Coordinates of C-alpha atoms and ligand atoms in Angstrom, one line a residue:
Chain M
M141 CA -25.6 44.4 14.4
S142 CA -25.3 47.2 11.6
V143 CA -22.4 46.4 9.8
L144 CA -19.8 48.8 7.5
V145 CA -17.8 47.4 4.8
F146 CA -15.5 49.9 3.0
V147 CA -14.0 48.6 0.0
E148 CA -12.6 50.1 -3.5
I149 CA -14.3 48.8 -6.6
K150 CA -12.1 49.1 -10.3
D151 CA -12.9 46.7 -12.9
K152 CA -14.2 43.7 -10.7
L153 CA -14.7 42.2 -7.9
T154 CA -10.8 41.7 -6.7
K155 CA -10.6 37.8 -3.4
A156 CA -9.1 41.1 -0.8
V157 CA -12.6 42.6 -1.7
Q158 CA -14.5 39.4 -1.7
E159 CA -12.8 38.2 1.3
T160 CA -13.3 42.3 3.0
I161 CA -17.2 41.7 2.4
T162 CA -17.6 37.7 4.2
Y163 CA -16.0 38.7 6.9
G164 CA -18.4 41.7 7.6
K165 CA -21.2 39.4 6.8
S166 CA -19.7 37.3 9.6
L167 CA -20.5 40.3 11.8
G168 CA -24.2 41.3 10.8
N169 CA -25.8 43.4 8.4
V170 CA -23.4 44.7 5.8
T171 CA -23.8 48.5 4.3
L172 CA -21.5 48.8 1.8
L173 CA -19.6 52.0 1.0
T174 CA -17.9 52.6 -2.1
Y175 CA -16.4 55.2 -4.4
G176 CA -15.7 56.7 -7.6
D177 CA -16.9 55.4 -11.4
V178 CA -18.1 52.0 -10.4
S179 CA -20.1 50.1 -12.5
D180 CA -23.7 49.0 -11.4
S181 CA -23.3 45.2 -12.3
L182 CA -20.0 45.0 -10.5
L183 CA -21.6 47.1 -7.0
L184 CA -24.5 44.8 -7.2
E185 CA -22.4 41.6 -7.5
T186 CA -21.3 42.3 -4.0
G187 CA -24.4 40.8 -2.8
N188 CA -23.6 37.2 -4.0
F189 CA -21.4 38.4 -0.5
G190 CA -24.1 39.6 1.6
A191 CA -24.3 43.3 0.9
E192 CA -27.5 44.3 1.5
H193 CA -27.1 48.3 1.5
V194 CA -24.6 49.9 -1.3
L195 CA -23.2 53.4 -0.9
I196 CA -21.7 54.4 -3.9
C197 CA -20.0 58.0 -3.7
K198 CA -19.6 59.5 -7.0
S199 CA -17.9 62.5 -6.4
I200 CA -15.0 61.0 -4.8
N201 CA -12.1 59.9 -7.8
E202 CA -9.6 59.6 -6.5
R203 CA -7.6 58.3 -3.3
N204 CA -7.9 60.9 -0.7
E205 CA -7.2 59.3 3.1
Q206 CA -9.4 62.2 4.3
L207 CA -12.4 62.8 2.1
L208 CA -12.7 58.7 2.5
S209 CA -12.3 59.0 6.4
N210 CA -15.1 61.4 6.7
L211 CA -17.3 59.6 4.2
I212 CA -17.2 56.5 6.5
I213 CA -17.4 58.6 9.6
N214 CA -20.0 60.0 8.6
A215 CA -22.2 56.6 7.0
V216 CA -21.4 55.2 10.6
K217 CA -22.9 57.6 12.9
K218 CA -25.9 57.8 10.2
Y219 CA -26.0 53.8 10.4
N220 CA -25.4 53.5 13.2
C221 CA -22.6 50.8 12.7
E222 CA -21.2 49.3 15.3
Y223 CA -18.3 47.7 13.0
I224 CA -16.5 49.1 10.5
V225 CA -14.2 46.5 8.5
L226 CA -12.0 47.3 5.7
S227 CA -8.6 45.0 4.1
Q228 CA -5.4 45.9 5.5
D229 CA -4.1 47.8 1.8
Q230 CA -2.5 50.7 0.9
T231 CA -5.4 52.0 1.3
G232 CA -6.9 50.6 4.9
K233 CA -3.4 51.5 6.6
A234 CA -3.8 54.7 5.1
V235 CA -8.1 55.4 6.3
G236 CA -8.7 53.1 9.3
P237 CA -6.6 54.1 12.1
R238 CA -7.9 57.7 10.8
V239 CA -11.5 56.4 11.6
A240 CA -10.2 54.9 14.4
A241 CA -9.0 57.6 15.9
N242 CA -11.8 60.1 14.8
L243 CA -14.2 57.9 16.4
E244 CA -12.2 56.7 19.8
A245 CA -13.4 53.2 18.7
G246 CA -10.2 50.6 19.1
H247 CA -8.7 49.3 16.4
I248 CA -7.8 46.0 14.9
S249 CA -4.7 46.0 12.9
G250 CA -4.3 43.5 10.2
A251 CA -6.8 40.5 11.2
I252 CA -5.9 36.7 10.5
S253 CA -9.1 35.2 11.4
F254 CA -13.2 35.7 13.1
P255 CA -13.2 36.9 16.7
E256 CA -13.1 33.8 19.1
K257 CA -15.7 32.6 20.9
S258 CA -15.5 34.1 23.3
D259 CA -17.2 37.4 25.8
E260 CA -15.4 39.2 25.0
F261 CA -14.3 41.0 21.2
I262 CA -11.1 38.8 20.5
V263 CA -9.7 38.4 17.4
K264 CA -6.0 37.6 16.2
T265 CA -3.2 39.1 14.2
N266 CA 0.3 39.0 13.0
V267 CA 2.7 40.1 15.0
F268 CA 6.7 40.1 15.2
S269 CA 6.2 40.4 11.7
G270 CA 4.9 36.6 11.1
K271 CA 7.0 35.4 14.1
A272 CA 4.2 35.3 16.4
I273 CA 0.5 35.7 16.6
A274 CA -1.3 38.0 19.1
F275 CA -4.8 37.8 20.7
V276 CA -5.8 41.4 20.2
S277 CA -9.4 42.4 22.6
V278 CA -11.3 45.7 21.7
H279 CA -12.6 47.1 24.7
T280 CA -15.1 50.4 22.4
P281 CA -18.4 49.9 21.4
I282 CA -17.7 50.0 18.5
K283 CA -15.1 48.6 16.5
V284 CA -12.7 49.3 13.5
I285 CA -10.8 45.6 11.3
S286 CA -8.5 45.9 8.6
I287 CA -8.3 42.5 7.8
L288 CA -4.0 41.0 6.2
P289 CA -5.5 39.9 2.5
N290 CA -5.6 36.4 2.2
S291 CA -6.2 35.3 5.8
I292 CA -10.2 34.8 5.2
P293 CA -11.8 32.4 2.5
P294 CA -14.3 34.5 0.5
K295 CA -18.2 32.4 0.9
E296 CA -20.6 33.1 -1.2
N297 CA -23.5 34.1 0.8
K298 CA -26.5 35.7 -1.9
T299 CA -28.9 38.4 -1.4
T300 CA -30.1 41.9 -3.7
A301 CA -27.4 45.0 -2.7
L302 CA -29.8 47.8 -2.9
I303 CA -27.9 51.1 -4.6
T304 CA -27.9 53.9 -3.2
E305 CA -25.8 56.6 -4.6
I306 CA -24.7 59.4 -2.0
N307 CA -23.5 62.9 -2.2
E308 CA -21.4 64.3 0.7
D309 CA -19.8 67.7 1.4
L310 CA -16.4 65.7 2.4
G311 CA -14.7 69.4 2.7
E312 CA -11.9 70.4 0.1
A313 CA -8.9 67.3 -0.2
R314 CA -6.0 69.4 0.6
I315 CA -3.6 66.2 -0.8
K316 CA -2.9 67.0 -4.7
V317 CA -2.5 63.5 -6.6
K318 CA -0.4 64.8 -9.4
E319 CA 0.2 61.6 -11.6
L320 CA -0.3 58.0 -10.5
K321 CA 3.0 55.1 -12.0
P322 CA 2.0 52.3 -12.3
L323 CA 3.4 49.5 -12.0
G324 CA 2.0 47.5 -14.5
D325 CA -1.2 44.9 -14.5
G326 CA 0.1 42.0 -12.4
I327 CA -1.3 40.8 -8.6
P328 CA 0.0 43.2 -5.9
L329 CA 2.5 40.8 -3.8
P330 CA 0.6 40.9 -0.5
E331 CA -2.5 39.9 -2.1
A332 CA -0.7 37.6 -4.6
E333 CA -2.1 33.7 -4.7
L334 CA 1.3 32.2 -5.9
V335 CA 4.7 34.2 -5.6
V336 CA 8.3 33.1 -7.3
S337 CA 11.0 35.1 -5.9
A338 CA 14.9 35.1 -6.3
G339 CA 17.7 36.1 -4.2
R340 CA 21.7 36.4 -4.4
G341 CA 21.7 33.1 -5.9
L342 CA 20.8 34.8 -9.4
K343 CA 24.2 36.4 -9.4
G344 CA 22.8 39.5 -11.8
P345 CA 19.8 41.5 -12.7
E346 CA 19.9 39.6 -16.6
N347 CA 19.1 36.3 -15.1
W348 CA 16.1 37.5 -14.0
G349 CA 14.3 36.1 -17.2
I350 CA 13.7 32.6 -15.9
V351 CA 12.1 33.5 -13.0
E352 CA 9.9 35.5 -14.6
E353 CA 9.0 33.0 -17.2
L354 CA 8.3 30.5 -14.1
A355 CA 5.7 33.3 -13.1
N356 CA 4.6 33.8 -16.4
S357 CA 3.6 30.5 -17.0
L358 CA 2.0 29.7 -13.1
G359 CA 0.2 33.5 -13.3
A360 CA 2.5 34.0 -10.3
T361 CA 4.1 37.7 -8.9
T362 CA 7.5 38.0 -8.3
A363 CA 9.5 38.6 -5.7
C364 CA 12.9 39.5 -4.2
S365 CA 15.1 39.0 -1.0
R366 CA 16.7 42.5 0.0
P367 CA 20.3 42.5 -1.0
V368 CA 18.7 41.8 -4.3
A369 CA 16.9 45.3 -4.4
D370 CA 19.2 47.2 -2.4
I371 CA 21.4 47.0 -5.4
G372 CA 19.2 47.4 -7.8
W373 CA 18.6 44.3 -9.5
R374 CA 14.9 44.4 -9.1
P375 CA 12.0 47.4 -7.6
H376 CA 11.9 48.1 -4.2
H377 CA 8.3 47.0 -4.0
E378 CA 9.6 43.5 -4.7
H379 CA 11.4 43.5 -1.8
V380 CA 10.4 40.8 1.1
G381 CA 11.0 39.8 4.7
Q382 CA 11.2 42.1 7.9
T383 CA 11.9 44.9 6.8
G384 CA 10.1 44.6 3.1
V385 CA 6.5 43.7 2.4
A386 CA 5.1 41.2 4.5
I387 CA 3.4 38.2 2.0
R388 CA 0.5 35.0 3.1
P389 CA 0.3 33.4 -0.6
N390 CA -0.8 30.1 -0.6
L391 CA 2.7 29.0 -2.5
Y392 CA 6.0 30.8 -2.1
I393 CA 8.6 29.2 -4.9
A394 CA 12.3 30.9 -3.6
A395 CA 15.2 30.1 -5.7
G396 CA 18.9 31.3 -4.4
I397 CA 17.6 32.7 -1.4
S398 CA 19.5 31.4 1.9
G399 CA 16.5 31.9 4.3
A400 CA 18.1 34.8 6.6
I401 CA 15.7 35.0 9.9
Q402 CA 14.7 38.9 8.6
H403 CA 13.3 37.1 5.6
L404 CA 11.3 34.3 6.6
A405 CA 10.0 37.0 9.4
G406 CA 7.9 38.3 6.0
V407 CA 6.9 35.0 3.9
N408 CA 6.3 32.0 6.9
G409 CA 2.8 33.3 6.5
S410 CA 2.8 31.5 3.1
K411 CA 0.9 28.1 2.8
V412 CA 3.2 26.2 0.8
I413 CA 7.1 26.8 0.5
V414 CA 8.9 25.5 -2.6
V415 CA 12.5 26.3 -1.6
I416 CA 15.7 26.1 -4.8
N417 CA 19.0 25.8 -3.7
T418 CA 22.5 24.4 -4.3
D419 CA 23.9 24.4 -1.0
P420 CA 22.2 21.6 0.9
E421 CA 22.8 23.3 4.6
A422 CA 20.4 26.5 3.1
P423 CA 18.7 27.4 6.6
F424 CA 15.8 27.7 3.8
F425 CA 15.0 23.9 3.4
K426 CA 14.1 23.7 7.8
A427 CA 10.7 25.9 6.9
A428 CA 10.0 24.5 3.7
D429 CA 7.6 22.5 2.9
Y430 CA 8.8 21.2 -0.6
G431 CA 12.6 21.1 -1.1
I432 CA 14.6 21.0 -4.4
I433 CA 19.1 20.9 -3.7
G434 CA 20.1 22.1 -7.3
D435 CA 21.1 24.6 -9.4
A436 CA 18.0 27.5 -9.5
F437 CA 19.5 28.3 -13.7
E438 CA 18.6 24.7 -14.2
V439 CA 16.3 23.6 -11.8
L440 CA 13.8 27.1 -13.0
P441 CA 13.2 26.6 -16.8
R442 CA 12.6 22.8 -16.3
L443 CA 9.8 23.8 -13.8
T444 CA 8.4 26.3 -16.3
S445 CA 8.2 23.5 -18.8
A446 CA 6.8 21.2 -16.5
I447 CA 4.2 23.6 -15.5
N448 CA 3.3 24.4 -18.5
N449 CA 3.0 20.7 -19.6
F450 CA 0.6 20.6 -16.4
K451 CA -1.5 23.2 -17.7
S452 CA -1.8 22.5 -21.6
S453 CA -2.8 19.0 -20.1
Q454 CA -5.7 19.9 -18.4
Chain U
M2 CA 12.2 74.1 8.9
K3 CA 10.4 72.3 12.3
I4 CA 10.2 68.3 12.0
L5 CA 9.4 65.9 14.5
V6 CA 10.2 62.1 14.3
C7 CA 8.5 59.7 15.9
I8 CA 11.1 56.8 16.9
S9 CA 10.4 53.3 18.8
K10 CA 12.3 50.5 19.6
V11 CA 11.9 46.8 18.6
P12 CA 13.4 43.6 19.3
D13 CA 17.0 43.0 16.8
T14 CA 15.8 41.6 13.7
T15 CA 17.5 37.8 14.9
S16 CA 15.7 37.6 18.1
K17 CA 13.9 34.6 19.2
I18 CA 10.5 35.2 19.9
N19 CA 9.5 33.6 23.1
F20 CA 7.1 34.5 26.0
V21 CA 6.2 34.1 29.4
D22 CA 3.6 34.7 32.5
N23 CA 1.0 32.3 30.7
N24 CA 2.3 33.8 27.0
S25 CA 0.3 37.3 27.9
K26 CA 4.0 39.0 27.6
F27 CA 7.2 39.2 25.5
D28 CA 10.1 37.5 27.1
Q29 CA 12.7 40.4 27.2
N30 CA 15.6 38.0 28.0
G31 CA 18.2 38.3 26.3
V32 CA 16.6 40.3 24.2
Q33 CA 18.9 43.2 22.4
Y34 CA 16.9 46.9 21.1
I35 CA 17.4 48.6 17.8
V36 CA 15.4 51.7 16.7
N37 CA 12.4 50.8 14.3
P38 CA 14.3 50.2 11.3
Y39 CA 11.6 52.1 9.6
D40 CA 11.9 55.1 11.7
E41 CA 15.5 55.1 11.8
W42 CA 16.8 54.4 8.3
Y43 CA 13.9 56.2 6.7
A44 CA 12.0 59.1 8.1
L45 CA 14.7 60.2 10.1
V46 CA 17.7 60.2 8.0
R47 CA 15.5 61.7 5.7
A48 CA 14.5 64.5 8.2
L49 CA 18.3 65.4 8.7
E50 CA 18.7 65.3 5.1
L51 CA 16.2 68.2 4.2
V52 CA 17.0 70.2 7.6
E53 CA 21.3 69.3 6.0
S54 CA 19.9 71.4 2.7
N55 CA 16.7 73.5 4.0
G56 CA 17.8 74.9 7.7
G57 CA 16.1 73.9 10.7
T58 CA 15.6 71.6 13.9
V59 CA 15.0 67.5 13.5
T60 CA 13.2 66.0 16.7
T61 CA 12.9 63.1 18.1
I62 CA 9.9 61.7 19.9
T63 CA 9.4 58.5 22.3
V64 CA 6.2 57.4 24.5
G65 CA 8.3 54.5 26.5
N66 CA 9.8 54.6 30.2
S67 CA 13.8 54.5 31.5
S68 CA 14.8 51.8 29.1
D69 CA 14.6 53.6 25.4
D70 CA 17.0 55.7 26.5
P71 CA 19.4 54.2 24.6
T72 CA 18.1 53.6 21.3
I73 CA 16.8 57.4 21.8
R74 CA 20.2 58.5 22.3
K75 CA 21.2 56.1 19.4
A76 CA 18.7 58.2 17.0
L77 CA 20.7 61.6 18.2
A78 CA 24.1 60.0 17.5
I79 CA 23.0 59.8 13.6
G80 CA 22.1 63.2 14.3
A81 CA 18.8 64.5 15.5
N82 CA 19.1 67.5 17.4
D83 CA 17.2 66.6 20.6
A84 CA 14.7 64.3 21.7
V85 CA 11.5 64.3 23.8
R86 CA 10.9 61.1 25.5
I87 CA 6.8 60.7 27.3
N88 CA 7.2 58.7 30.0
A89 CA 5.1 56.0 30.3
N90 CA 4.1 52.3 29.0
P91 CA 3.0 52.3 25.5
T92 CA -0.5 50.2 25.9
D93 CA -1.6 50.1 22.8
S94 CA -1.2 52.5 18.9
Y95 CA -4.8 55.4 20.5
F96 CA -2.4 55.6 23.5
V97 CA 0.1 56.4 21.9
A98 CA -1.3 58.6 19.3
K99 CA -2.5 60.5 21.4
Q100 CA 0.4 61.2 23.5
I101 CA 2.6 62.3 20.2
A102 CA -0.3 64.4 18.9
D103 CA -0.8 66.6 22.5
Y104 CA 2.5 67.3 22.5
A105 CA 3.0 68.4 19.1
A106 CA -0.8 70.3 19.1
N107 CA 1.4 73.4 20.6
E108 CA 5.0 73.3 18.8
D109 CA 4.3 73.9 14.9
Y110 CA 6.3 71.3 13.1
D111 CA 5.7 71.4 9.9
I112 CA 5.9 67.8 9.0
I113 CA 5.9 65.0 11.0
M114 CA 7.6 61.4 10.1
T115 CA 6.6 57.9 11.3
G116 CA 7.6 54.8 10.3
K117 CA 5.4 53.0 8.2
E118 CA 4.5 50.3 10.6
T119 CA 7.0 48.9 13.3
I120 CA 9.1 45.6 13.0
D121 CA 7.2 44.1 16.3
Y122 CA 3.3 45.6 16.3
N123 CA 3.0 45.7 12.7
G124 CA 0.7 48.3 13.5
S125 CA 1.2 51.4 10.4
Q126 CA -1.2 52.9 12.9
I127 CA 0.8 55.8 15.1
G128 CA 0.7 58.4 11.6
S129 CA -2.9 57.6 10.6
M130 CA -4.3 58.4 14.4
L131 CA -2.0 61.2 14.6
S132 CA -3.6 63.0 11.3
A133 CA -6.6 62.4 12.8
L134 CA -6.0 63.8 16.4
L135 CA -3.9 66.5 14.7
E136 CA -6.7 66.9 11.9
M137 CA -3.6 67.0 9.5
P138 CA -3.1 65.8 6.0
F139 CA -1.7 62.7 5.6
V140 CA 0.5 60.6 3.4
S141 CA 1.2 57.0 4.3
L142 CA 3.8 54.5 2.8
A143 CA 6.1 57.6 1.2
S144 CA 9.2 56.2 -0.2
K145 CA 10.0 59.8 -1.5
L146 CA 9.9 63.5 0.2
E147 CA 11.2 66.5 -1.7
T148 CA 10.3 69.7 -0.1
E149 CA 10.6 73.1 -1.6
G150 CA 9.5 76.5 0.4
S151 CA 6.4 75.6 2.7
K152 CA 5.1 72.8 0.0
A153 CA 6.6 69.0 -0.4
V154 CA 6.2 66.7 -3.6
L155 CA 5.6 63.4 -2.2
E156 CA 5.7 59.9 -4.1
R157 CA 3.6 57.2 -2.0
D158 CA 2.9 53.4 -2.4
V159 CA -1.5 53.0 -3.3
Q160 CA -2.9 49.8 -4.7
G161 CA -1.3 49.3 -8.2
G162 CA 1.1 52.2 -8.7
L163 CA 3.1 54.9 -7.1
E164 CA 1.2 58.1 -6.7
V165 CA 3.3 61.8 -7.2
V166 CA 0.8 64.3 -4.4
E167 CA 1.6 67.6 -3.2
V168 CA 0.5 69.1 0.0
D169 CA 1.3 72.4 2.1
F170 CA 3.2 72.4 5.6
P171 CA 1.5 70.8 7.6
F172 CA 1.4 67.7 7.5
V173 CA 2.2 63.4 8.8
L174 CA 4.1 61.4 6.9
S175 CA 4.9 57.1 7.7
A176 CA 8.4 56.0 6.2
S177 CA 8.3 53.4 3.5
K178 CA 12.0 51.9 1.9
G179 CA 13.0 54.3 -1.3
M180 CA 12.6 57.3 1.1
A181 CA 16.9 57.4 2.1
E182 CA 19.6 55.7 2.7
Q183 CA 20.8 54.1 6.1
R184 CA 23.7 56.0 7.7
I185 CA 25.9 54.7 10.4
P186 CA 26.6 56.7 13.5
N187 CA 29.9 58.5 13.6
M188 CA 32.8 58.8 16.6
R189 CA 31.4 62.4 17.2
G190 CA 28.3 61.8 16.9
I191 CA 28.0 59.0 19.4
M192 CA 29.8 61.9 21.2
A193 CA 28.2 64.6 20.8
A194 CA 24.8 62.8 21.6
R195 CA 25.8 61.6 25.3
T196 CA 25.4 65.7 25.8
K197 CA 22.3 66.8 23.3
P198 CA 18.5 67.4 25.0
L199 CA 16.5 64.6 26.5
K200 CA 13.2 66.3 27.5
V201 CA 11.2 63.6 29.5
I202 CA 7.6 64.4 30.2
E203 CA 4.5 63.1 32.1
P204 CA 1.8 61.0 29.9
V205 CA -1.8 62.6 29.3
E206 CA -4.5 60.4 30.8
Q207 CA -6.1 57.9 28.4
K208 CA -7.3 54.3 28.4
A209 CA -6.1 51.7 25.8
L210 CA -8.7 51.0 23.8
T211 CA -6.8 47.0 22.7
S212 CA -4.9 45.0 24.9
V213 CA -3.0 41.5 23.8
V214 CA -4.9 39.5 26.2
K215 CA -2.1 36.6 24.5
F216 CA 0.6 35.6 22.5
E217 CA 1.3 32.2 20.4
L218 CA 3.4 31.1 17.9
P219 CA 2.6 29.3 14.3
N220 CA 3.2 25.8 13.8
P221 CA 6.4 24.6 13.2
K222 CA 7.1 23.5 9.3
T223 CA 6.7 19.1 9.6
G224 CA 9.6 18.8 7.7
C225 CA 10.8 19.7 4.2
K226 CA 9.8 16.8 1.8
Y227 CA 13.1 17.0 -1.2
V228 CA 12.2 16.5 -4.7
D229 CA 14.9 15.1 -7.2
P230 CA 15.7 18.5 -9.6
E231 CA 15.7 16.6 -12.9
N232 CA 12.2 16.1 -12.2
M233 CA 9.8 18.8 -11.8
E234 CA 6.6 16.9 -13.3
E235 CA 7.0 15.7 -9.5
L236 CA 6.8 18.7 -7.7
V237 CA 4.0 19.5 -10.2
E238 CA 2.0 16.8 -9.3
L239 CA 2.8 17.0 -5.2
L240 CA 1.5 20.6 -5.6
H241 CA -1.4 20.0 -7.6
N242 CA -2.5 16.5 -5.7
E243 CA -1.2 16.5 -2.0
S244 CA -0.6 20.5 -1.1
K245 CA -3.3 21.5 -3.9
V246 CA -2.1 24.9 -4.4
I247 CA -2.2 24.8 -8.2
Ligands
FAD254 C1 18.4 44.7 10.2 C2 17.7 43.3 9.3 C3 16.7 43.3 8.4 C4 16.3 43.0 7.1 N1 15.6 42.5 6.6 C5 15.1 42.1 5.3 C6 14.2 41.8 4.4 O1 12.9 41.9 4.7 N2 14.6 41.0 3.5 C7 15.5 40.3 3.5 O2 15.3 39.2 2.4 N3 16.3 40.0 4.3 C8 16.5 40.7 4.7 N4 17.9 41.3 5.1 C9 18.7 40.9 4.9 C10 19.7 39.2 5.9 O3 19.6 39.3 6.6 C11 19.6 38.8 4.5 O4 21.0 38.7 4.0 C12 19.5 38.7 3.1 O5 17.7 38.4 3.0 C13 20.2 37.8 2.0 O6 19.8 37.2 0.5 P1 20.0 36.2 0.5 O7 19.4 35.1 0.8 O8 19.2 36.9 -1.8 O9 21.4 36.5 -1.0 P2 22.3 35.9 0.7 O10 22.5 34.9 1.8 O11 23.6 36.5 -0.1 O12 22.4 33.8 -0.6 C14 22.4 34.0 -2.2 C15 21.8 32.1 -1.4 O13 22.1 31.5 -2.9 C16 22.0 30.2 -2.7 N5 23.0 29.8 -4.5 C17 23.7 30.7 -5.5 N6 24.0 30.0 -6.1 C18 22.8 29.3 -6.5 C19 22.3 28.7 -7.5 N7 23.0 28.2 -8.3 N8 21.1 27.9 -7.5 C20 20.6 27.7 -7.1 N9 20.7 28.3 -5.1 C21 21.7 29.1 -5.5 C22 23.5 30.4 -2.1 O14 23.8 28.7 -1.6 C23 22.5 31.1 -1.0 O15 21.7 30.0 0.1 C24 17.9 42.0 6.4 C25 19.0 41.8 7.7 C26 18.8 43.2 8.7 C27 20.1 43.4 9.7

């Protein structure tokens, strides 16, 4: 089976990239496709996860869905690929369905598992914002699979990657990028393994210092409940839940969040949930692994210093 | 300015999710339907704001059967001028995109909007597929949209930040939070919606490329272990040794 794995590489092989290659490798021989200014040493590193052949298009230097879709489609045709694997991140959401529609191929949006052992090609995805799981069957010879970050454990599978630089006429970009406003160097929420989140219980934006301090000492990304983003205490991109970002970290710490059904929908894919709330009846405790009935203003700093002590003893 | 907004109905966010027929179908029993929040709060409202200041029309389009009509009327009550319903059961996202693209291909829309995803299937696929089928540029996950003549400036969510982009009409976008504020329809809007045109058209032939064979509910949590708020060393110990997440 010939598999095309599309990834974006910046200054290291992120976990999302490792997951995507691992998934591709489980389906067959991996041709990896990427673009932009990526060092040879990083490209060679993709071989550690099973990429045998690496195609790099250096002439594309910004994220343009039209050019990237054309790039992927050309490679699929040239190498007769049956599977196209990419990450269900911002770029994947823009490019994956476009490629699938162009090839009239079935698309799995947000795979959370390897294919089932079955005669058909069946993969699990999250639906109803994580309240349920669907088993989706793809009926077309070419299959496009976008995998949800933090769903597939990366696995080393050493091969030597052969690098080929490609240069193609992909047409003219119709979207012009004017400016990039970076959101900081932190790990983006959908890919974060550790998340510290807070809600209205924190009483005001001036109190977020204790949330950020805990996140810093853990190396976690910060998140918040919807009302907190709506009233402008925190930026919109931190809003998690059914109508915000859906996340599936290893650890989700929620302080001063009641645990409304719409909040739980976006976070219940987390492996371990810690809830800090003054109200023993808060619904969130029903979805928690560890509960702390207490005041976030006291508990958060205490937890931060316990984490710091733990880290310095390691 | 001519804008098309894709509208879909989804179960209310407080719905209990259950399945019937051997876990192969969503249990609609007692479920209330709403307009998908991303379609309504962000795409539709921004479209209305743009025609309010520039002139033009906002048409909504839905692939579904007559049970979708109440949510379509809700979108008309919020302010859309007219609606189109393609009379078919939406079998998979390619099927839906194909129906909408087939209709839109002859209508000269300047902007085609979708929500960034539906809150039931969370596919985030229709906008991107439409852009392929209509050969238009696609601005995904847009949180801001301004227009000037036949040009638009948008902010979109990309890996690691927000990007400001410029694109000429026509184009497709998917709307995310930030684009507009939710609007509550008023009595006049609700009355007017009853008589606004809702055109029902028949679908074009298209097989589904994917299907759901069954559903499953996630394993429920087995119970919460309470930790003394004075003793965060114990929590750290549990996170490290018991659940091994730090
Ligand atoms: C269509 C729709 C979509 C929605 N989508 C989302 C979504 O995506 N994400 C989302 O989060 N919400 C969403 N909501 C809103 C949701 O219903 C809740 O209103 C919201 O999650 C509540 O936020 P909160 O927990 O921060 O605030 P509250 O419900 O006000 O809870 C505050 C909590 O803090 C606790 N508290 C107070 N003081 C302290 C203290 N000192 N220490 C510790 N705890 C304290 C209180 O006991 C309480 O439990 C949606 C609602 C609707 C209708």
